[in-house]
Short mmCIF file of C-alpha atoms and ligand atoms in Angstrom, two decimals:
data_model
loop_
_atom_site.label_atom_id
_atom_site.label_comp_id
_atom_site.label_asym_id
_atom_site.label_seq_id
_atom_site.Cartn_x
_atom_site.Cartn_y
_atom_site.Cartn_z
CA UNK A 138 -15.03 -22.35 3.75
CA UNK A 139 -12.96 -19.35 6.22
CA UNK A 140 -10.27 -18.38 4.01
CA UNK A 141 -6.83 -18.63 5.91
CA UNK A 142 -5.00 -15.33 6.01
CA UNK A 143 -2.02 -14.16 3.65
CA UNK A 144 0.49 -15.67 6.22
CA UNK A 145 -1.05 -18.41 7.08
CA UNK A 146 -1.77 -19.79 3.29
CA UNK A 147 2.06 -19.00 2.36
CA UNK A 148 3.76 -19.54 5.30
CA UNK A 149 6.31 -22.15 4.48
CA UNK A 150 6.81 -19.54 1.86
CA UNK A 151 7.03 -16.45 3.94
CA UNK A 152 10.46 -15.76 6.07
CA UNK A 153 8.88 -14.04 9.20
CA UNK A 154 10.51 -14.92 12.81
CA UNK A 155 9.37 -17.29 15.30
CA UNK A 156 7.58 -14.69 17.65
CA UNK A 157 5.48 -13.04 14.60
CA UNK A 158 1.79 -12.89 15.99
CA UNK A 159 -0.68 -12.51 13.24
CA UNK A 160 -1.97 -9.21 12.57
CA UNK A 161 -4.31 -9.68 9.58
CA UNK A 162 -7.33 -7.91 8.22
CA UNK A 163 -7.71 -10.60 5.37
CA UNK A 164 -5.87 -9.26 2.90
CA UNK A 165 -4.36 -10.66 -0.52
CA UNK A 166 -5.98 -13.10 -2.38
CA UNK A 167 -6.54 -10.07 -4.95
CA UNK A 168 -8.44 -10.57 -8.68
CA UNK A 169 -6.53 -11.01 -12.28
CA UNK A 170 -8.93 -9.14 -14.37
CA UNK A 171 -8.91 -9.50 -17.97
CA UNK A 172 -8.46 -6.30 -19.89
CA UNK A 173 -9.55 -8.39 -23.49
CA UNK A 174 -10.50 -4.57 -25.11
CA UNK A 175 -7.97 -2.55 -23.88
CA UNK A 176 -5.17 -5.72 -25.22
CA UNK A 177 -6.94 -5.09 -28.62
CA UNK A 178 -6.35 -1.94 -28.64
CA UNK A 179 -2.28 -1.85 -27.59
CA UNK A 180 -0.98 -4.61 -29.57
CA UNK A 181 -1.88 -7.99 -31.85
CA UNK A 182 -2.80 -10.55 -30.21
CA UNK A 183 -1.60 -10.73 -26.89
CA UNK A 184 -3.35 -11.41 -23.04
CA UNK A 185 -3.45 -8.86 -20.26
CA UNK A 186 -4.65 -8.69 -16.78
CA UNK A 187 -4.44 -6.35 -14.15
CA UNK A 188 -3.12 -7.49 -10.98
CA UNK A 189 -6.51 -5.73 -8.74
CA UNK A 190 -4.22 -5.09 -5.31
CA UNK A 191 -6.52 -1.82 -4.89
CA UNK A 192 -8.89 -4.29 -3.79
CA UNK A 193 -6.96 -5.36 -0.54
CA UNK A 194 -8.75 -4.63 3.46
CA UNK A 195 -7.40 -0.38 3.29
CA UNK A 196 -7.25 -0.12 -1.05
CA UNK A 197 -3.99 -0.86 -1.95
CA UNK A 198 -1.15 -3.39 -2.32
CA UNK A 199 0.58 -2.24 1.12
CA UNK A 200 -1.67 -4.23 3.04
CA UNK A 201 0.23 -7.37 1.90
CA UNK A 202 3.15 -5.77 3.94
CA UNK A 203 1.74 -4.18 6.59
CA UNK A 204 0.57 -7.66 7.81
CA UNK A 205 4.54 -8.93 8.10
CA UNK A 206 6.06 -6.29 9.28
CA UNK A 207 3.20 -4.99 12.50
CA UNK A 208 2.88 -8.86 12.81
CA UNK A 209 6.58 -9.52 13.31
CA UNK A 210 6.59 -5.24 15.36
CA UNK A 211 3.53 -7.07 17.73
CA UNK A 212 5.78 -10.39 18.24
CA UNK A 213 8.50 -9.06 19.70
CA UNK A 214 7.36 -6.51 22.12
CA UNK A 215 6.64 -3.20 19.74
CA UNK A 216 4.58 -1.06 21.31
CA UNK A 217 4.67 1.62 18.54
CA UNK A 218 4.66 2.30 14.97
CA UNK A 219 6.07 4.57 12.82
CA UNK A 220 6.16 5.32 8.84
CA UNK A 221 7.32 8.25 6.24
CA UNK A 222 4.36 8.02 3.55
CA UNK A 223 2.76 9.80 0.08
CA UNK A 224 -0.46 7.95 1.89
CA UNK A 225 -1.06 4.66 1.29
CA UNK A 226 0.76 2.85 3.78
CA UNK A 227 -0.03 5.73 6.25
CA UNK A 228 -3.80 4.36 5.60
CA UNK A 229 -2.38 0.86 6.13
CA UNK A 230 0.14 1.19 8.86
CA UNK A 231 -2.49 2.56 10.97
CA UNK A 232 -5.70 0.27 10.49
CA UNK A 233 -2.68 -2.80 11.06
CA UNK A 234 -1.48 -0.48 14.07
CA UNK A 235 -5.25 -0.10 15.36
CA UNK A 236 -5.94 -4.13 14.26
CA UNK A 237 -2.81 -5.26 17.05
CA UNK A 238 -3.51 -2.19 19.54
CA UNK A 239 -0.23 -0.49 19.12
CA UNK A 240 0.18 3.29 18.83
CA UNK A 241 0.51 4.43 14.45
CA UNK A 242 2.49 7.70 13.75
CA UNK A 243 2.66 8.58 10.07
CA UNK A 244 4.76 11.17 8.24
CA UNK A 245 3.25 12.79 5.08
CA UNK A 246 4.86 15.62 2.50
CA UNK A 247 2.42 18.55 2.74
CA UNK A 248 -0.89 18.79 1.14
CA UNK A 249 0.81 16.16 -1.53
CA UNK A 250 -1.04 13.14 0.25
CA UNK A 251 -4.96 11.90 -1.35
CA UNK A 252 -7.73 12.66 0.31
CA UNK A 253 -9.11 8.92 0.50
CA UNK A 254 -5.44 8.44 2.09
CA UNK A 255 -5.39 10.68 4.81
CA UNK A 256 -8.68 10.31 5.81
CA UNK A 257 -7.63 6.31 6.17
CA UNK A 258 -5.11 7.10 8.21
CA UNK A 259 -6.94 9.38 10.19
CA UNK A 260 -9.85 6.48 11.09
CA UNK A 261 -8.14 4.37 11.89
CA UNK A 262 -6.64 6.64 14.70
CA UNK A 263 -2.89 7.12 13.23
CA UNK A 264 -1.41 10.25 14.47
CA UNK A 265 -0.05 12.20 11.65
CA UNK A 266 2.08 14.65 11.18
CA UNK A 267 2.92 16.82 7.88
CA UNK A 268 6.25 18.47 6.79
CA UNK A 269 7.22 21.22 3.97
CA UNK A 270 9.39 18.79 2.96
CA UNK A 271 9.33 15.65 0.58
CA UNK A 272 8.67 12.10 1.26
CA UNK A 273 11.96 11.49 0.83
CA UNK A 274 13.21 13.45 3.67
CA UNK A 275 10.10 12.47 6.01
CA UNK A 276 11.97 8.90 5.20
CA UNK A 277 15.31 10.44 6.56
CA UNK A 278 13.14 11.74 9.81
CA UNK A 279 11.11 8.51 10.35
CA UNK A 280 14.42 6.18 9.61
CA UNK A 281 17.08 8.23 12.14
CA UNK A 282 13.72 8.05 15.10
CA UNK A 283 13.39 4.79 14.98
CA UNK A 284 16.71 4.01 15.05
CA UNK A 285 17.03 6.24 18.68
CA UNK A 286 13.66 5.52 20.53
CA UNK A 287 11.83 2.20 20.33
CA UNK A 288 9.41 2.60 17.42
CA UNK A 289 9.35 -0.34 14.65
CA UNK A 290 10.30 1.29 10.85
CA UNK A 291 7.35 0.07 9.11
CA UNK A 292 8.26 1.67 5.38
CA UNK A 293 9.67 -1.24 3.56
CA UNK A 294 13.30 -0.87 4.28
CA UNK A 295 12.21 -3.30 6.62
CA UNK A 296 12.37 -6.69 5.33
CA UNK A 297 9.55 -7.97 6.38
CA UNK A 298 7.55 -5.88 4.05
CA UNK A 299 8.64 -7.52 1.10
CA UNK A 300 7.96 -10.74 2.44
CA UNK A 301 4.61 -9.66 2.45
CA UNK A 302 4.23 -8.00 -0.57
CA UNK A 303 6.24 -11.15 -3.07
CA UNK A 304 2.76 -13.56 -1.89
CA UNK A 305 1.00 -10.98 -4.48
CA UNK A 306 3.92 -13.06 -7.55
CA UNK A 307 2.49 -16.50 -5.83
CA UNK A 308 -0.69 -15.18 -6.28
CA UNK A 309 -0.33 -14.67 -10.17
CA UNK A 310 1.61 -17.86 -11.01
CA UNK A 311 -1.37 -19.50 -9.15
CA UNK A 312 -3.62 -18.40 -10.87
CA UNK A 313 -1.98 -18.21 -15.11
CA UNK A 314 -0.69 -21.68 -13.98
CA UNK A 315 3.11 -20.03 -14.73
CA UNK A 316 4.75 -16.66 -14.50
CA UNK A 317 3.21 -13.97 -17.37
CA UNK A 318 5.81 -12.92 -19.61
CA UNK A 319 5.96 -9.28 -18.84
CA UNK A 320 4.72 -7.40 -15.17
CA UNK A 321 4.19 -4.08 -15.43
CA UNK A 322 3.81 -1.67 -12.47
CA UNK A 323 4.68 1.58 -11.00
CA UNK A 324 7.56 2.06 -9.23
CA UNK A 325 8.58 4.52 -6.36
CA UNK A 326 9.96 3.56 -3.38
CA UNK A 327 10.84 0.84 -4.96
CA UNK A 328 9.46 -2.14 -2.40
CA UNK A 329 7.14 -3.93 -4.43
CA UNK A 330 9.23 -4.32 -7.79
CA UNK A 331 11.98 -5.85 -5.91
CA UNK A 332 9.39 -8.19 -4.06
CA UNK A 333 7.78 -9.06 -7.01
CA UNK A 334 11.30 -10.24 -8.25
CA UNK A 335 12.29 -11.90 -4.55
CA UNK A 336 8.36 -13.77 -5.47
CA UNK A 337 8.91 -15.37 -9.00
CA UNK A 338 12.59 -16.27 -8.36
CA UNK A 339 11.69 -18.01 -5.26
CA UNK A 340 8.44 -20.06 -7.15
CA UNK A 341 10.87 -20.08 -9.84
CA UNK A 342 13.36 -22.01 -8.04
CA UNK A 343 10.90 -24.34 -6.53
CA UNK A 344 8.26 -24.84 -8.72
CA UNK A 345 10.10 -23.50 -12.35
CA UNK A 346 7.46 -21.11 -12.37
CA UNK A 347 9.20 -18.84 -15.49
CA UNK A 348 10.46 -15.58 -14.77
CA UNK A 349 9.02 -12.72 -16.27
CA UNK A 350 10.48 -9.35 -18.19
CA UNK A 351 10.01 -6.50 -15.66
CA UNK A 352 8.59 -3.08 -16.79
CA UNK A 353 9.02 -0.72 -13.80
CA UNK A 354 7.33 2.43 -14.87
CA UNK A 355 8.37 5.67 -13.09
CA UNK A 356 6.31 9.70 -13.57
CA UNK A 357 8.96 11.65 -15.93
CA UNK A 358 8.91 14.43 -12.43
CA UNK A 359 9.69 11.84 -10.04
CA UNK A 360 12.48 9.05 -12.28
CA UNK A 361 15.68 8.78 -10.63
CA UNK A 362 15.56 5.60 -11.26
CA UNK A 363 15.42 6.29 -15.13
CA UNK A 364 17.72 9.68 -15.04
CA UNK A 365 20.45 8.10 -12.80
CA UNK A 366 20.10 10.21 -10.08
CA UNK A 367 18.24 11.73 -6.99
CA UNK A 368 15.43 14.09 -8.18
CA UNK A 369 15.42 17.01 -4.99
CA UNK A 370 12.06 18.37 -5.61
CA UNK A 371 9.96 15.58 -7.36
CA UNK A 372 6.42 16.17 -8.94
CA UNK A 373 3.57 14.15 -10.01
CA UNK A 374 0.06 14.31 -10.19
CA UNK A 375 0.91 10.24 -8.93
CA UNK A 376 1.41 11.79 -5.65
CA UNK A 377 1.80 7.73 -4.69
CA UNK A 378 5.10 7.57 -6.31
CA UNK A 379 6.33 11.17 -5.87
CA UNK A 380 9.53 10.15 -4.90
CA UNK A 381 12.72 11.18 -5.60
CA UNK A 382 15.46 9.29 -3.84
CA UNK A 383 14.08 5.67 -3.39
CA UNK A 384 14.63 3.64 -0.78
CA UNK A 385 15.71 0.40 -2.51
CA UNK A 386 16.42 2.10 -5.88
CA UNK A 387 19.30 -0.19 -6.12
CA UNK A 388 17.91 -3.58 -5.97
CA UNK A 389 14.88 -2.10 -8.82
CA UNK A 390 17.50 -1.63 -11.62
CA UNK A 391 19.02 -4.83 -10.61
CA UNK A 392 15.70 -7.26 -10.82
CA UNK A 393 14.67 -5.32 -13.68
CA UNK A 394 18.49 -5.84 -15.38
CA UNK A 395 18.44 -9.21 -14.21
CA UNK A 396 14.63 -9.97 -15.43
CA UNK A 397 14.98 -8.87 -19.10
CA UNK A 398 13.19 -5.52 -18.43
CA UNK A 399 13.55 -1.98 -17.72
CA UNK A 400 12.72 0.70 -15.94
CA UNK A 401 11.00 3.94 -17.59
CA UNK A 402 9.32 6.77 -17.44
CA UNK A 403 5.91 8.35 -18.34
CA UNK A 404 4.83 11.37 -17.91
CA UNK A 405 1.51 12.59 -16.65
CA UNK A 406 -0.50 12.90 -19.14
CA UNK A 407 -0.47 9.28 -19.97
CA UNK A 408 -0.85 8.25 -16.40
CA UNK A 409 -4.53 9.87 -16.42
CA UNK A 410 -4.42 8.90 -19.84
CA UNK A 411 -4.60 5.81 -19.10
CA UNK A 412 -6.12 6.51 -15.56
CA UNK A 413 -9.14 7.17 -17.67
CA UNK A 414 -8.86 4.26 -20.42
CA UNK A 415 -8.54 1.73 -17.16
CA UNK A 416 -11.56 2.92 -16.00
CA UNK A 417 -13.82 2.64 -19.39
CA UNK A 418 -13.40 -1.05 -19.12
CA UNK A 419 -14.45 -1.13 -15.17
CA UNK A 420 -11.27 -1.22 -13.71
CA UNK A 421 -10.79 2.29 -11.68
CA UNK A 422 -7.31 2.38 -10.26
CA UNK A 423 -5.80 5.75 -8.73
CA UNK A 424 -2.78 7.68 -11.27
CA UNK A 425 0.47 6.00 -9.71
CA UNK A 426 -1.70 2.90 -10.16
CA UNK A 427 -2.25 3.27 -14.07
CA UNK A 428 1.84 3.47 -14.84
CA UNK A 429 2.81 0.56 -15.26
CA UNK A 430 -0.14 -0.02 -17.77
CA UNK A 431 0.88 3.88 -19.32
CA UNK A 432 4.07 2.21 -19.56
CA UNK A 433 3.51 -0.86 -21.55
CA UNK A 434 1.34 1.28 -23.94
CA UNK A 435 4.57 3.24 -24.45
CA UNK A 436 7.07 0.55 -24.99
CA UNK A 437 4.39 -1.20 -27.76
CA UNK A 438 3.57 1.53 -29.78
CA UNK A 439 7.15 2.49 -30.12
CA UNK A 440 7.96 -0.66 -30.97
CA UNK A 441 10.52 -0.96 -27.77
CA UNK A 442 8.51 -4.56 -26.82
CA UNK A 443 6.52 -7.16 -28.49
CA UNK A 444 3.70 -8.64 -27.17
CA UNK A 445 2.58 -11.37 -29.58
CA UNK A 446 1.48 -14.15 -27.99
CA UNK A 447 2.22 -13.62 -24.57
CA UNK A 448 0.83 -13.01 -21.57
CA UNK A 449 0.98 -9.43 -19.50
CA UNK A 450 0.29 -8.83 -15.85
CA UNK A 451 -0.14 -4.93 -15.01
CA UNK A 452 0.03 -4.69 -11.32
CA UNK A 453 -2.61 -1.51 -10.28
CA UNK A 454 -1.64 -0.70 -6.92
CA UNK A 455 -4.06 1.38 -5.61
CA UNK A 456 -7.46 1.55 -5.44
CA UNK A 457 -9.52 5.14 -7.10
CA UNK A 458 -11.42 6.02 -4.30
CA UNK A 459 -7.85 6.74 -3.10
CA UNK A 460 -7.73 9.89 -4.60
CA UNK A 461 -11.76 11.16 -5.98
CA UNK A 462 -10.27 14.60 -6.38
CA UNK A 463 -8.43 13.44 -9.06
CA UNK A 464 -11.82 12.88 -10.71
CA UNK A 465 -14.38 15.40 -8.97
CA UNK A 466 -12.46 18.63 -9.61
CA UNK A 467 -12.20 18.30 -13.32
CA UNK A 468 -15.46 16.83 -13.39
CA UNK A 469 -18.80 18.82 -14.54
CA UNK A 470 -22.13 18.77 -12.48
CA UNK A 471 -24.59 16.62 -13.30
CA UNK A 472 -27.50 17.77 -15.28
CA UNK A 473 -30.34 18.67 -13.88
CA UNK A 474 -33.34 17.19 -14.64
CA UNK A 475 -37.14 18.43 -13.39
CA UNK A 476 -38.18 15.11 -10.57
CA UNK A 477 -40.82 13.76 -13.22
CA UNK A 478 -40.75 10.81 -15.50
CA UNK A 479 -40.92 13.13 -18.64
CA UNK A 480 -38.46 15.07 -18.15
CA UNK A 481 -36.06 11.42 -17.23
CA UNK A 482 -37.19 10.40 -20.84
CA UNK A 483 -37.03 13.47 -23.08
CA UNK A 484 -33.20 14.06 -21.65
CA UNK A 485 -32.68 10.36 -22.54
CA UNK A 486 -33.99 10.30 -25.61
CA UNK A 487 -33.81 13.69 -26.96
CA UNK A 488 -37.98 14.22 -27.54
CA UNK A 489 -38.71 17.54 -28.30
N1 F0G B 511 1.73 2.53 -6.08
C1 F0G B 511 0.83 3.25 -5.73
C2 F0G B 511 -0.74 3.52 -5.31
C3 F0G B 511 1.58 3.04 -3.99
O1 F0G B 511 1.10 3.38 -3.12
C4 F0G B 511 3.24 3.50 -4.31
C5 F0G B 511 4.20 3.50 -2.79
C6 F0G B 511 3.54 2.40 -5.35
C7 F0G B 511 2.92 2.44 -5.87
C8 F0G B 511 5.25 2.55 -5.08
O2 F0G B 511 5.55 0.75 -4.50
O3 F0G B 511 7.45 2.66 -2.96
O4 F0G B 511 7.55 -0.06 -3.09
O5 F0G B 511 8.08 1.29 -5.57
N2 F0G B 511 3.73 4.26 -1.93
C9 F0G B 511 3.77 4.83 -0.63
C10 F0G B 511 3.48 5.19 0.42
C11 F0G B 511 5.54 5.21 -1.29
O6 F0G B 511 4.08 5.83 1.36
O7 F0G B 511 2.45 4.89 0.39
P1 F0G B 511 7.02 1.50 -4.17
#
């Protein structure tokens, strides 16, 4: 049976204007993958799942929101889209613009966008411009140009992005039969955590599905919501969340607080260790996408969160293939052997 596009499947729950003209790449419907070994390592008697949103069409969760933002923009007659991006939004905007036959312009921080993301934006035909500045400055610039010219802004300041992104909460509830006890996820510009909270609250109002506590996780070098002030020069290996002035920071803090959860920070080492640990269970995500679980590990080991008997979902926002250099730069070259059977057997079984 052909599956319906995300926005049609959740038509009754997603608030989009009449003029919306659907642009879809069959996003969403991503798997909730059990992580039993990691759960046993981290704590006692709890269930842990990865919502692997890196399995969306362009390799990140951004596609959920982009289908909505681009469908709305196309319907109202937009001819061009623009966004600032640490990479994933750029690739997603470029793909949906291509699908819709619209021009896409993306503004990125120079030298800080992972290879797979930049290649994606180029492959889908976006006009890519870079600035010697951070994502925060790029966002400021695209907001201004979209106010002065007829170019649709598709960053998560665009509320339709959140309408699309909240559908992940619906999928999680439908698969588990209720909301999880904790949801942990990375936080950058803070649109996603805001969207999840919208989604969980909406579903709970309709179906009493319960509400999770939210554990938002920033990188220590880009943690404005933990520090309580913006960060002028954010720095982290998790370039997706290298953001010092999150556009939806206030809402994210409110969501975390209202849920009974919090926003914390993890070091780059903790994030990279969790990236490796997840890959060891068959789930390869980009560094930022391991932040939610790194935060969970930290909270459990520090005694700040007791997960016994609970169900925890970690949102893995982007695929490992987005940022291959993180792995390949520190990778030993594959061992060379002679092209014959005995070399292979000797190598594998250590025969002399
Ligand atoms: N994870 C990944 C893989 C991301 O690309 C982002 C954001 C986040 C988490 C954080 O989500 O911003 O809603 O809090 N990437 C944006 C981009 C900023 O331009 O691709 P958020």
